[in-house]
PDB file of C-alpha atoms in Angstrom:
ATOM      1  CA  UNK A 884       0.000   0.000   0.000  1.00  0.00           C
ATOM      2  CA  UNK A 885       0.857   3.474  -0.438  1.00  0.00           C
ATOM      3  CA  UNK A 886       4.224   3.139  -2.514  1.00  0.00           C
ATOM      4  CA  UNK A 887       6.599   5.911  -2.851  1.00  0.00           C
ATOM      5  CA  UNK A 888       4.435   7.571   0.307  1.00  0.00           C
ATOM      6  CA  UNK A 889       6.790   8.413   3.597  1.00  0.00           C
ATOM      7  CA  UNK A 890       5.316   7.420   7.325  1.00  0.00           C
ATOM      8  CA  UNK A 891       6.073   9.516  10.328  1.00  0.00           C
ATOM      9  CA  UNK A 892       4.895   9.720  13.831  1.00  0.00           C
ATOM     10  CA  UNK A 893       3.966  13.288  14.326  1.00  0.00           C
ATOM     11  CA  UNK A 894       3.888  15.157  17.981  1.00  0.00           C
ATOM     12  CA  UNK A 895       0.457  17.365  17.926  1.00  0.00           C
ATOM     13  CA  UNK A 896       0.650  18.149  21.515  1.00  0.00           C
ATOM     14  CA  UNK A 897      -2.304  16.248  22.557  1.00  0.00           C
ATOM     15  CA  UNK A 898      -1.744  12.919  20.554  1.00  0.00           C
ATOM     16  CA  UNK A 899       1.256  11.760  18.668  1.00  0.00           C
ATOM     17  CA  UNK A 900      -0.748  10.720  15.009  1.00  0.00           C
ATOM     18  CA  UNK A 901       0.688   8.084  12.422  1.00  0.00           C
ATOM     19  CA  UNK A 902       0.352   9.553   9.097  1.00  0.00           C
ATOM     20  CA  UNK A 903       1.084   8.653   5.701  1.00  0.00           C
ATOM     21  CA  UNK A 904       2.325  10.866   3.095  1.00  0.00           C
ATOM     22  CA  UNK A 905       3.153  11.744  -0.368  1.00  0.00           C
ATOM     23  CA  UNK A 906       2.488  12.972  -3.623  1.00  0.00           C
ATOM     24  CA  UNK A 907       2.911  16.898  -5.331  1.00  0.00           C
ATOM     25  CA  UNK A 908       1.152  19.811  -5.455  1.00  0.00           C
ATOM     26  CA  UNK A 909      -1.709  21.615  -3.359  1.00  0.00           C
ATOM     27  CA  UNK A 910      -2.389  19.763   0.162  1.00  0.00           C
ATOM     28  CA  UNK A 911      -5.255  17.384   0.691  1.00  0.00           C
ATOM     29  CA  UNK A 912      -5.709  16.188   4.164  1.00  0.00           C
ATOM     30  CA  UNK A 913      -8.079  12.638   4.091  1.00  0.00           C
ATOM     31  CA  UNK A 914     -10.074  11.662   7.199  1.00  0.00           C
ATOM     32  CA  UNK A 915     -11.297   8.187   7.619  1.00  0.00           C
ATOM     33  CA  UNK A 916     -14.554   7.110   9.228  1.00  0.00           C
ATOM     34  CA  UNK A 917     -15.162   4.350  11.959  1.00  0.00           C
ATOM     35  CA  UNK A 918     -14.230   1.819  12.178  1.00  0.00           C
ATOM     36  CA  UNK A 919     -11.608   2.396   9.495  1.00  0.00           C
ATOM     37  CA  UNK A 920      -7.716   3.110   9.462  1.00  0.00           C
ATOM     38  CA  UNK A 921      -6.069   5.570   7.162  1.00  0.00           C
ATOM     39  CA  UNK A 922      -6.184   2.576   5.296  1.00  0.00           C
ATOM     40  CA  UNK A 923      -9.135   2.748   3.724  1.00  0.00           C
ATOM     41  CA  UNK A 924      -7.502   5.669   1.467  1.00  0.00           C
ATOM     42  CA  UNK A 925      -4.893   3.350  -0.181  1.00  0.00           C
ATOM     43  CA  UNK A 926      -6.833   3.052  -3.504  1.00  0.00           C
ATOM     44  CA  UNK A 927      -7.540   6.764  -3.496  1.00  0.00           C
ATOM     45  CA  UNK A 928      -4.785   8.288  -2.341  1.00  0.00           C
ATOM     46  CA  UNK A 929      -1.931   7.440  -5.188  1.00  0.00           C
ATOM     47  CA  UNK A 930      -4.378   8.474  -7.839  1.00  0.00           C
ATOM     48  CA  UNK A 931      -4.470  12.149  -6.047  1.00  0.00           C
ATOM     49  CA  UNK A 932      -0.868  12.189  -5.618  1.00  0.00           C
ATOM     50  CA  UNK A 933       0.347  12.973  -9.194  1.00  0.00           C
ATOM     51  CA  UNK A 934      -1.374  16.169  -8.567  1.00  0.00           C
ATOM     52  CA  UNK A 935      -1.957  16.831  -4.727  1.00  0.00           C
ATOM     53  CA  UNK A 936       0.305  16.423  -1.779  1.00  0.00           C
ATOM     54  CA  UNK A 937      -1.798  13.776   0.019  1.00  0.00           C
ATOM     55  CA  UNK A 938      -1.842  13.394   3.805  1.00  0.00           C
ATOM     56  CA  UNK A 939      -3.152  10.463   5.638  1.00  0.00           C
ATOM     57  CA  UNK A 940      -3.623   9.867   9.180  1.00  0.00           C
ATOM     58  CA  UNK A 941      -5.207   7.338  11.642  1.00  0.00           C
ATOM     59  CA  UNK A 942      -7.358   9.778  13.895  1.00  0.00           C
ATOM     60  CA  UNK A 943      -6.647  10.381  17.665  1.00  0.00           C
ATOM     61  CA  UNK A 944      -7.849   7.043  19.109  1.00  0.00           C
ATOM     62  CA  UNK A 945      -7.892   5.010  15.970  1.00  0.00           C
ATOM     63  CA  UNK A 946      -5.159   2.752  14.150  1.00  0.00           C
ATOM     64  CA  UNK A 947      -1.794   3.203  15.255  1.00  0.00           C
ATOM     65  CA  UNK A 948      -2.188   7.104  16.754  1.00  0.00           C
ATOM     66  CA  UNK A 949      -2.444   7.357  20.404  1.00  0.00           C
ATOM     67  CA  UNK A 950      -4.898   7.031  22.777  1.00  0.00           C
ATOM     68  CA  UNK A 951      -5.649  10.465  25.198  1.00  0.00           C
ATOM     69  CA  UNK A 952      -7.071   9.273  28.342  1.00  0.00           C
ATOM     70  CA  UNK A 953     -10.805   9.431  28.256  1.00  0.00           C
ATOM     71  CA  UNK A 954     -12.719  11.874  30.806  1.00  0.00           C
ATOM     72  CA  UNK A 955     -16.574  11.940  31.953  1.00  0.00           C
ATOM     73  CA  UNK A 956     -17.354  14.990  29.364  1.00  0.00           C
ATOM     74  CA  UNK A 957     -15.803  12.752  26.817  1.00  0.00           C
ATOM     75  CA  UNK A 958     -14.026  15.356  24.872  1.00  0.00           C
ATOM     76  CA  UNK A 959     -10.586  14.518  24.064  1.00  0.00           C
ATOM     77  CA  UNK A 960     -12.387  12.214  21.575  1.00  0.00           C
ATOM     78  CA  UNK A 961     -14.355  15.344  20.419  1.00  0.00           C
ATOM     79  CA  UNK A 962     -14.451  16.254  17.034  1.00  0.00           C
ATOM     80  CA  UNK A 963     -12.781  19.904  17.924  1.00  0.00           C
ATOM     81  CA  UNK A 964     -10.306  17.985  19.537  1.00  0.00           C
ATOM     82  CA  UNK A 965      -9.663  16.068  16.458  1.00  0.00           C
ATOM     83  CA  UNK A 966      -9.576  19.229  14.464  1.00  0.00           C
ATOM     84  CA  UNK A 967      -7.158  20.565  16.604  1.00  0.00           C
ATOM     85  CA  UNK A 968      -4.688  17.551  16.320  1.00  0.00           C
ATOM     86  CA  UNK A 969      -5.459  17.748  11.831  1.00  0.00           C
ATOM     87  CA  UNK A 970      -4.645  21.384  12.189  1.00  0.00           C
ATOM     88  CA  UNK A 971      -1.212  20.745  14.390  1.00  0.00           C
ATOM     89  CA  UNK A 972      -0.206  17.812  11.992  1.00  0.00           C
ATOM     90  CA  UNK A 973      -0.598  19.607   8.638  1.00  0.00           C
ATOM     91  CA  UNK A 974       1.310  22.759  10.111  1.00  0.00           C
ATOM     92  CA  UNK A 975       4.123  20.175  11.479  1.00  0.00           C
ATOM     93  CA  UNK A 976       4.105  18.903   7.682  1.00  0.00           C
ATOM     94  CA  UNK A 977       4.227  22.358   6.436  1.00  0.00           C
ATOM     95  CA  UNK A 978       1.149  23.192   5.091  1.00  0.00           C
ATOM     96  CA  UNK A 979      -0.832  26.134   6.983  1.00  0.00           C
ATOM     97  CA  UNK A 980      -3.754  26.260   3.689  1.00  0.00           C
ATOM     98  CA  UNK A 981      -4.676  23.267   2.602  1.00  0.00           C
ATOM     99  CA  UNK A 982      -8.048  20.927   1.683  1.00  0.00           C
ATOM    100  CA  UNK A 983      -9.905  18.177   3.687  1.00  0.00           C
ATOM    101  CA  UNK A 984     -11.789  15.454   2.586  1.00  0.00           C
ATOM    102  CA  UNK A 985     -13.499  13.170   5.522  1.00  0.00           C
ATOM    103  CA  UNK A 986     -15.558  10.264   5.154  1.00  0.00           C
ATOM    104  CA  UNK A 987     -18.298   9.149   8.134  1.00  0.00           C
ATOM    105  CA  UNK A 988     -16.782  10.249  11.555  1.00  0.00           C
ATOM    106  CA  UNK A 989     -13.519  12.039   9.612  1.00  0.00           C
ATOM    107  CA  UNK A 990     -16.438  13.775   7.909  1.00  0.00           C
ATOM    108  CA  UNK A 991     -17.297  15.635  11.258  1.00  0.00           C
ATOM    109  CA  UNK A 992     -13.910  15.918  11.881  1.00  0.00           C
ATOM    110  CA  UNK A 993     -13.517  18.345   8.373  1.00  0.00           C
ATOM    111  CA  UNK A 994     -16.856  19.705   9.272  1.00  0.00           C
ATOM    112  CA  UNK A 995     -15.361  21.332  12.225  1.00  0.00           C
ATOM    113  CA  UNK A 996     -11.905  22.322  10.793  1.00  0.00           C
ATOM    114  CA  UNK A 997     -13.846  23.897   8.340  1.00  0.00           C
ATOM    115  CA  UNK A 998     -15.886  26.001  10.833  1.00  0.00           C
ATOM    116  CA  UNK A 999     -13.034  26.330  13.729  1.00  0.00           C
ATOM    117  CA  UNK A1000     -10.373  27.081  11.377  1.00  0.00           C
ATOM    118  CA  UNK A1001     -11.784  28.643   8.073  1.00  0.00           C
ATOM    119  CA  UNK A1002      -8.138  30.633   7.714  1.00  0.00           C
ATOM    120  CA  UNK A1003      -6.530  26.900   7.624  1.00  0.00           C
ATOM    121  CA  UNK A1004      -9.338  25.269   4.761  1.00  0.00           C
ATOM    122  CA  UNK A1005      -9.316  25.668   1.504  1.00  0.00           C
ATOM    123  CA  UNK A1006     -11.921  23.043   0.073  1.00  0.00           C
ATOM    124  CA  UNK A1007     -13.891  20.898   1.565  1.00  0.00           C
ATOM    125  CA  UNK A1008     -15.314  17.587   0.903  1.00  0.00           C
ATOM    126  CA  UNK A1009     -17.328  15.266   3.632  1.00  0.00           C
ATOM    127  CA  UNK A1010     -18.881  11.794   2.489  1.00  0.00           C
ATOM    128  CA  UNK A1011     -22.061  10.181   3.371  1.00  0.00           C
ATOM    129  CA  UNK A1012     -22.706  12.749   6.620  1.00  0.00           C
ATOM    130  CA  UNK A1013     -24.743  15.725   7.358  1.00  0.00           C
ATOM    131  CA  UNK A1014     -23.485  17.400  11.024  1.00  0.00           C
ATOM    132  CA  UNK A1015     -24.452  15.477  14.110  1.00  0.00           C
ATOM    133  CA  UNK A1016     -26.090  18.360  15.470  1.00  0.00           C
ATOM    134  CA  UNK A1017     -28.601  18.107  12.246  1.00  0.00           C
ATOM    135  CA  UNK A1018     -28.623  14.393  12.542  1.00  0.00           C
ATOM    136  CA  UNK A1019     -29.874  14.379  16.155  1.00  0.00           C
ATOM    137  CA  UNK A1020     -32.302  17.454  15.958  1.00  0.00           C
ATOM    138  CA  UNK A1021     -34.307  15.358  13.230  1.00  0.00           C
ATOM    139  CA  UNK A1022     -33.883  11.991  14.500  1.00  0.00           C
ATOM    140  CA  UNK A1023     -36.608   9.537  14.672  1.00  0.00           C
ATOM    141  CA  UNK A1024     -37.513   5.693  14.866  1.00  0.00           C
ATOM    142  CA  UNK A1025     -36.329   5.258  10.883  1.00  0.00           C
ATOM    143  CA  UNK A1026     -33.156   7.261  12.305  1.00  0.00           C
ATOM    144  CA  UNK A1027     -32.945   4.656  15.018  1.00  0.00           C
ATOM    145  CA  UNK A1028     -33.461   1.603  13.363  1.00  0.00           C
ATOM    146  CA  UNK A1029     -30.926   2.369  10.814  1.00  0.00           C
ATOM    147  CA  UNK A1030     -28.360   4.352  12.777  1.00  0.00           C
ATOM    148  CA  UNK A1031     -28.591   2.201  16.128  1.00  0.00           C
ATOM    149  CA  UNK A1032     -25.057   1.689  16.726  1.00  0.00           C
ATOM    150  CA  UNK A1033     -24.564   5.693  17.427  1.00  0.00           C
ATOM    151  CA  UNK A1034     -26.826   5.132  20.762  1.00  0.00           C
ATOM    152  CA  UNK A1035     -25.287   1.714  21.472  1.00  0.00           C
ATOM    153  CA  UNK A1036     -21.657   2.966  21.050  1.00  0.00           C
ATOM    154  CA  UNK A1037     -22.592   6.178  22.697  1.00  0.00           C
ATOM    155  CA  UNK A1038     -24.198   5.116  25.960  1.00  0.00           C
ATOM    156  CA  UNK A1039     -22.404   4.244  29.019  1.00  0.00           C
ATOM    157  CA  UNK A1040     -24.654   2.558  31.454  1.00  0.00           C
ATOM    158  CA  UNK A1041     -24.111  -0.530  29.935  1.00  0.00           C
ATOM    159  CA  UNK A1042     -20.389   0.186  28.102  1.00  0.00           C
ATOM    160  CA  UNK A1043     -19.963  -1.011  24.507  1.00  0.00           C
ATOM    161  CA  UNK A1044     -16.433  -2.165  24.614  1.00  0.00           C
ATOM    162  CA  UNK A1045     -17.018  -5.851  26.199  1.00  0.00           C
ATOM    163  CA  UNK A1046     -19.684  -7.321  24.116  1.00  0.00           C
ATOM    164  CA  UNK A1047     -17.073  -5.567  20.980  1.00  0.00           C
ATOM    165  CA  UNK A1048     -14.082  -7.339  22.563  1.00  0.00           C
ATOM    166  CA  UNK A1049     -15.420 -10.515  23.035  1.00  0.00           C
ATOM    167  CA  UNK A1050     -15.698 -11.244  18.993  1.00  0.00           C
ATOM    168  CA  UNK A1051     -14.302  -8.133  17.321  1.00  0.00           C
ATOM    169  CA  UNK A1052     -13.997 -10.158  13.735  1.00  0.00           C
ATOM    170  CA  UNK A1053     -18.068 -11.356  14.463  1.00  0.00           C
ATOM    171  CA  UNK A1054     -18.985  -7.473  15.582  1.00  0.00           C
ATOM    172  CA  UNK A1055     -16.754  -5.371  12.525  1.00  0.00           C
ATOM    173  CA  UNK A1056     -17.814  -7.720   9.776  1.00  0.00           C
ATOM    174  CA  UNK A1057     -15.821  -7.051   6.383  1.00  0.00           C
ATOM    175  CA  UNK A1058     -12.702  -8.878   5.061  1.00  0.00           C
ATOM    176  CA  UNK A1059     -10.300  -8.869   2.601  1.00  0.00           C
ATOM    177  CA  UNK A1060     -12.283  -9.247  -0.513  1.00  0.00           C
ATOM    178  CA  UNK A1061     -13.677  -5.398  -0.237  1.00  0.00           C
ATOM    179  CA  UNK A1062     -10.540  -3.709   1.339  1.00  0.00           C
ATOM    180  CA  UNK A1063      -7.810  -5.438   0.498  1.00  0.00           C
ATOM    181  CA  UNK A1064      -5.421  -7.459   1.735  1.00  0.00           C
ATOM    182  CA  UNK A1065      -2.934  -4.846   3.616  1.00  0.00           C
ATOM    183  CA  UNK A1066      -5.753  -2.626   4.391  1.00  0.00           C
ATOM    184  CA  UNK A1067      -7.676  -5.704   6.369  1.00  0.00           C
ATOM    185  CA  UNK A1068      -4.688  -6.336   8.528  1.00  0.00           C
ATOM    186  CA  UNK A1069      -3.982  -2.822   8.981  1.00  0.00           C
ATOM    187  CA  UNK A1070      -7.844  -2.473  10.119  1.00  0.00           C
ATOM    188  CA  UNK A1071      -8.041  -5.667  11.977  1.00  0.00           C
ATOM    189  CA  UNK A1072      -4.996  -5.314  14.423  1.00  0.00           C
ATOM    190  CA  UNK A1073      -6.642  -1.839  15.461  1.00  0.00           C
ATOM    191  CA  UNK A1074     -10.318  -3.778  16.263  1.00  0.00           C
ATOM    192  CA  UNK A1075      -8.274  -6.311  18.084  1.00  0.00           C
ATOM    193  CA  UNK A1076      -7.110  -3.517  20.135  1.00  0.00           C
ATOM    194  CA  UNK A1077      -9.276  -2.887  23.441  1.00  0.00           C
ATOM    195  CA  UNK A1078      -7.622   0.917  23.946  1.00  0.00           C
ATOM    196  CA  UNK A1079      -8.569   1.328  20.115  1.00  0.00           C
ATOM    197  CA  UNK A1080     -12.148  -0.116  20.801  1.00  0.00           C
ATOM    198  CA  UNK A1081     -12.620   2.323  23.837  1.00  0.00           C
ATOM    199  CA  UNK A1082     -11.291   5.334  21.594  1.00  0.00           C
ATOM    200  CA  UNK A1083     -13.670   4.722  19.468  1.00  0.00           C
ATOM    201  CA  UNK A1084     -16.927   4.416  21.580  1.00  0.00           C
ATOM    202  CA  UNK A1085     -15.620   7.956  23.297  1.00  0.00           C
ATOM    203  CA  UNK A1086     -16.236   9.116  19.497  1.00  0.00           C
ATOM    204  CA  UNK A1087     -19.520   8.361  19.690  1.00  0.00           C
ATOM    205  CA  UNK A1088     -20.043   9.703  23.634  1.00  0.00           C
ATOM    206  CA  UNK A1089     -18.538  12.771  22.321  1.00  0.00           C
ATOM    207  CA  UNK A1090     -21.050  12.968  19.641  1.00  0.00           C
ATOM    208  CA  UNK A1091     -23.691  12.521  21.735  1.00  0.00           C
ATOM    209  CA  UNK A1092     -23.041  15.570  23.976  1.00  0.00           C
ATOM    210  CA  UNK A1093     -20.032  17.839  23.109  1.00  0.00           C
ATOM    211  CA  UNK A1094     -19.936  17.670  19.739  1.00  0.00           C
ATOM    212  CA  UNK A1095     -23.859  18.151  19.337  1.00  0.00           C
ATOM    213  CA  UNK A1096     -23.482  21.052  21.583  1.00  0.00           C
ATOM    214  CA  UNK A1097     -20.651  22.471  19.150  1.00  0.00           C
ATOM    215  CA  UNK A1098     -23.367  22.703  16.047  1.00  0.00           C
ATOM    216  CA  UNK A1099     -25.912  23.204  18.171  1.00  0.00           C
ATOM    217  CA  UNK A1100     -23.680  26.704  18.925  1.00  0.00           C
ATOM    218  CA  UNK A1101     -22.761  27.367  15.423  1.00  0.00           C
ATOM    219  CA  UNK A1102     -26.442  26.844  14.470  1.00  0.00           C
ATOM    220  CA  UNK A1103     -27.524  29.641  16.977  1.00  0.00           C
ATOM    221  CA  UNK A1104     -24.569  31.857  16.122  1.00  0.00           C
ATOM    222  CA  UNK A1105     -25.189  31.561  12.597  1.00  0.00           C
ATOM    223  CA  UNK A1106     -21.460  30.521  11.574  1.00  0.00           C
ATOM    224  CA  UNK A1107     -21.299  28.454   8.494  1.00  0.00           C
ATOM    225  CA  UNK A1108     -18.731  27.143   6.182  1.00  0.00           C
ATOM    226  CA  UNK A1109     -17.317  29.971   4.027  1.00  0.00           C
ATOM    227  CA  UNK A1110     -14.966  27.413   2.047  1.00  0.00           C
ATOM    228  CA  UNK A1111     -16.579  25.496  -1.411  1.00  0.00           C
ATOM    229  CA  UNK A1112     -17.620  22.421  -0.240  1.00  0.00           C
ATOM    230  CA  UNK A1113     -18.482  18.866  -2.068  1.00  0.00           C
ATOM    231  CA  UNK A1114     -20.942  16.966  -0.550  1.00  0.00           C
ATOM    232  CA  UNK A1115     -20.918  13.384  -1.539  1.00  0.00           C
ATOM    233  CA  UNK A1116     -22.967   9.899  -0.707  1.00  0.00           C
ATOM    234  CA  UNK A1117     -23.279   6.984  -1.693  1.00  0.00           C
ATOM    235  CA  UNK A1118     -26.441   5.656  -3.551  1.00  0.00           C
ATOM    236  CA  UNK A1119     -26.668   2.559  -2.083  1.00  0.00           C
ATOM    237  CA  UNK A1120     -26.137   3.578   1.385  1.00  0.00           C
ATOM    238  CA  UNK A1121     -29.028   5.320   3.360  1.00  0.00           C
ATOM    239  CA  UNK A1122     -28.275   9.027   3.505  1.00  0.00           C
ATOM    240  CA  UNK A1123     -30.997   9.749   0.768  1.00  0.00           C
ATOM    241  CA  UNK A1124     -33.536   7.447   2.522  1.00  0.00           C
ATOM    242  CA  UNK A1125     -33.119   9.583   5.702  1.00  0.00           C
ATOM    243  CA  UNK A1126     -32.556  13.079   4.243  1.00  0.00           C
ATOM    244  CA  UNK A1127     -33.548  12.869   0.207  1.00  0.00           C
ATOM    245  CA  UNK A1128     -31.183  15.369  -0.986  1.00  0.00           C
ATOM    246  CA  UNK A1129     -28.264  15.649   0.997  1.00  0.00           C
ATOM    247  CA  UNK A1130     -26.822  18.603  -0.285  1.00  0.00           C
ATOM    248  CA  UNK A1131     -30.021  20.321   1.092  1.00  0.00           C
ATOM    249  CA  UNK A1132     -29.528  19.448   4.457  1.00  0.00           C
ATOM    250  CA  UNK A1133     -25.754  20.945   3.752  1.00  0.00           C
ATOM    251  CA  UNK A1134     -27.248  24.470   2.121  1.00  0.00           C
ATOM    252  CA  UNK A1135     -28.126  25.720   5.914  1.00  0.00           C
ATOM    253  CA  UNK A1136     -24.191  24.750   6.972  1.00  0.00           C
ATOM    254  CA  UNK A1137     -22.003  25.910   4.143  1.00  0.00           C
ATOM    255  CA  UNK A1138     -22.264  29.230   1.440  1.00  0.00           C
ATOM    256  CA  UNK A1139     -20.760  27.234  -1.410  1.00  0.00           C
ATOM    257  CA  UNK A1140     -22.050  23.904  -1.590  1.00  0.00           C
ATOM    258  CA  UNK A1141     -22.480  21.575  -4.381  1.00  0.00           C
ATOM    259  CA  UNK A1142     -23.516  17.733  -4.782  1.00  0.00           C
ATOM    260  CA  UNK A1143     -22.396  14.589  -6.196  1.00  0.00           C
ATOM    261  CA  UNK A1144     -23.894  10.416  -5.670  1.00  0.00           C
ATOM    262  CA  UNK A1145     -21.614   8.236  -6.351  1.00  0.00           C
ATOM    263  CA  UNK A1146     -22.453   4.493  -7.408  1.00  0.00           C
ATOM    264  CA  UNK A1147     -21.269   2.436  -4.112  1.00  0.00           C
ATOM    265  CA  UNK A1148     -22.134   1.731  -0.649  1.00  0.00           C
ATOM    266  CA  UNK A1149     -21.283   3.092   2.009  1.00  0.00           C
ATOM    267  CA  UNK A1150     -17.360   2.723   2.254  1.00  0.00           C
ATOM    268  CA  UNK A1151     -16.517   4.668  -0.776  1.00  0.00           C
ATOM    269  CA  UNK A1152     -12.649   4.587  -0.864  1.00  0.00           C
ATOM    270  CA  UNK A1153     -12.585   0.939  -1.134  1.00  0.00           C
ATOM    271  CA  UNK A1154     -15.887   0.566  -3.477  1.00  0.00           C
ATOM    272  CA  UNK A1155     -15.873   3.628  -6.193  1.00  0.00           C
ATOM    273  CA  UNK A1156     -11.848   4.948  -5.418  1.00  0.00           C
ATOM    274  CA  UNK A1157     -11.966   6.487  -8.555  1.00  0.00           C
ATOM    275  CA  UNK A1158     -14.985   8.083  -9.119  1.00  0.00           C
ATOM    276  CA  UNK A1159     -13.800   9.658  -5.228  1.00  0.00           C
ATOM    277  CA  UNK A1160     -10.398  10.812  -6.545  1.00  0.00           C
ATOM    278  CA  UNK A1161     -12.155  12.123  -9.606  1.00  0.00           C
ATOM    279  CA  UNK A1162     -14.462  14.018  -6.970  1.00  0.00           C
ATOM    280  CA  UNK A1163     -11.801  15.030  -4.285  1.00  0.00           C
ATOM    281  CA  UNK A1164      -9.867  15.937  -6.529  1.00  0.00           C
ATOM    282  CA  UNK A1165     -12.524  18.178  -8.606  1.00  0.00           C
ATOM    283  CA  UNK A1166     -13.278  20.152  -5.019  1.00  0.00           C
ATOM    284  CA  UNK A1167      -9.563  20.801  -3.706  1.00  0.00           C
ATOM    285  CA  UNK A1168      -8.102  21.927  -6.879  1.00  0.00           C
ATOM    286  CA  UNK A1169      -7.106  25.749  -7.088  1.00  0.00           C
ATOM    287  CA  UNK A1170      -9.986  28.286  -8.697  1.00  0.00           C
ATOM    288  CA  UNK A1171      -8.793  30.374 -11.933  1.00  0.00           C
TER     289      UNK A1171
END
């Protein structure tokens, strides 16, 4: 995977991140979704990197980055948190402007880099997500019964992580066939990992209260994303069963949006990588 791309561990204060990078030209940072590694970019990211400088990492909490201690408000696994550490990593690599393209939970992630740091983003792409604050505020029993595992990873009476650890391969269910070979054993040795498993139920805790509070604010506030943005989904996924146009949801969010279904479900980086890079790249590249 990833030839010709360099790895580094890279010191963002709160969370040393493992990153992948390569490629020439304008900066694209990609964010994964859960349960997912950086891995799950391997198909896109060489065919972006004859004309981008691409920039991969495992989020805080996920893959091979490190693991903050958790706390009762849950927010070092908050999406602002994450932002911060993307923001840290891509000055460390040298790039203070520069694109982001997030996919399922790395789509919140560029949501709120996009509206935290708007000096920092350039273009912005997010993948089969509206904001969790819009999520929640119009979620109902068709909500529930599709989108369950956001209440059963975010609740803590009765915590997630031991019914997850007790099968992980049973519980994640996906294999080589779809991701690859490299990209299944990168994936697998992170859901084998309990402090990976616990990261990643924080992300939904945090979703549940802090980071629903954060677009709850920007809601009230009226801050929305100044940067052109590229909604995208997957048509055989659900996000047009629960929302019918996406990119309608996104109008109240950012100034400059525009839409794009792609044929795939829901993990489009390993299913459609390059009708993605097609799109990705499309967004982040300069304006004439």
């Amino acid at each position: 995977m990833f030839e010709d791309f360099r790895e580094s561990r890279v010191d963002v204060g709160e969370a040393e991140l493992f990153v992948r990078h390569g490629g020439d030209g304008p900066p694209v940072l990609l964010l994964h979704g859960h349960p997912r590694t950086h891995a799950t970019w391997h198909r896109v990211a060489p065919l972006l990197a004859a004309d981008f400088t691409v920039v991969c990492p495992d989020l805080r909490g996920y893959g091979r980055s490190s693991k903050p201690p958790s706390t009762p408000d849950h927010e070092p696994y908050s999406k602002r948190a994450m932002a911060r550490d993307m923001l840290a990593l891509m000055r460390a690599l040298g790039h203070d402007r520069f694109a982001v393209a997030g996919h399922d939970r790395g789509g919140y992630v560029a949501q709120r880099l996009a509206l935290d740091h708007p000096e920092a983003v350039t273009h912005l792409t997010v993948m089969d997500v509206v904001p969790i604050g819009e999520a929640l505020s119009r979620c109902d029993a068709r909500f529930a019964a599709l989108w369950w595992h956001w209440f059963f990873l975010g609740q803590t009476a009765k915590p997630a992580e031991r019914v997850i650890n007790a099968d992980p391969d049973a519980w994640y269910r996906t294999g080589p066939e779809q991701m690859g070979e490299d990209a299944y054993q990168d994936f697998r040795r992170a859901v084998h990992d309990p402090d990976t498993v616990h990261a990643m139920c924080e992300d939904y805790r945090a979703g549940l209260g802090v980071d629903r509070a954060a677009d709850d604010a920007d809601r009230a506030a009226g801050r929305t994303i100044g940067c052109p943005t590229l909604v995208v989904w997957a048509t055989r996924d659900d996000m047009e069963e629960l929302y019918g146009d996406p990119v309608e949801v996104w109008r109240s969010w950012a100034d400059d949006v525009r839409g794009l279904a792609v044929d795939s479900g829901h993990h489009l980086a390993e299913e459609a990588p390059e009708a993605l890079a097609a799109a990705i790249a499309g967004c982040a590249a300069p304006r004439g």
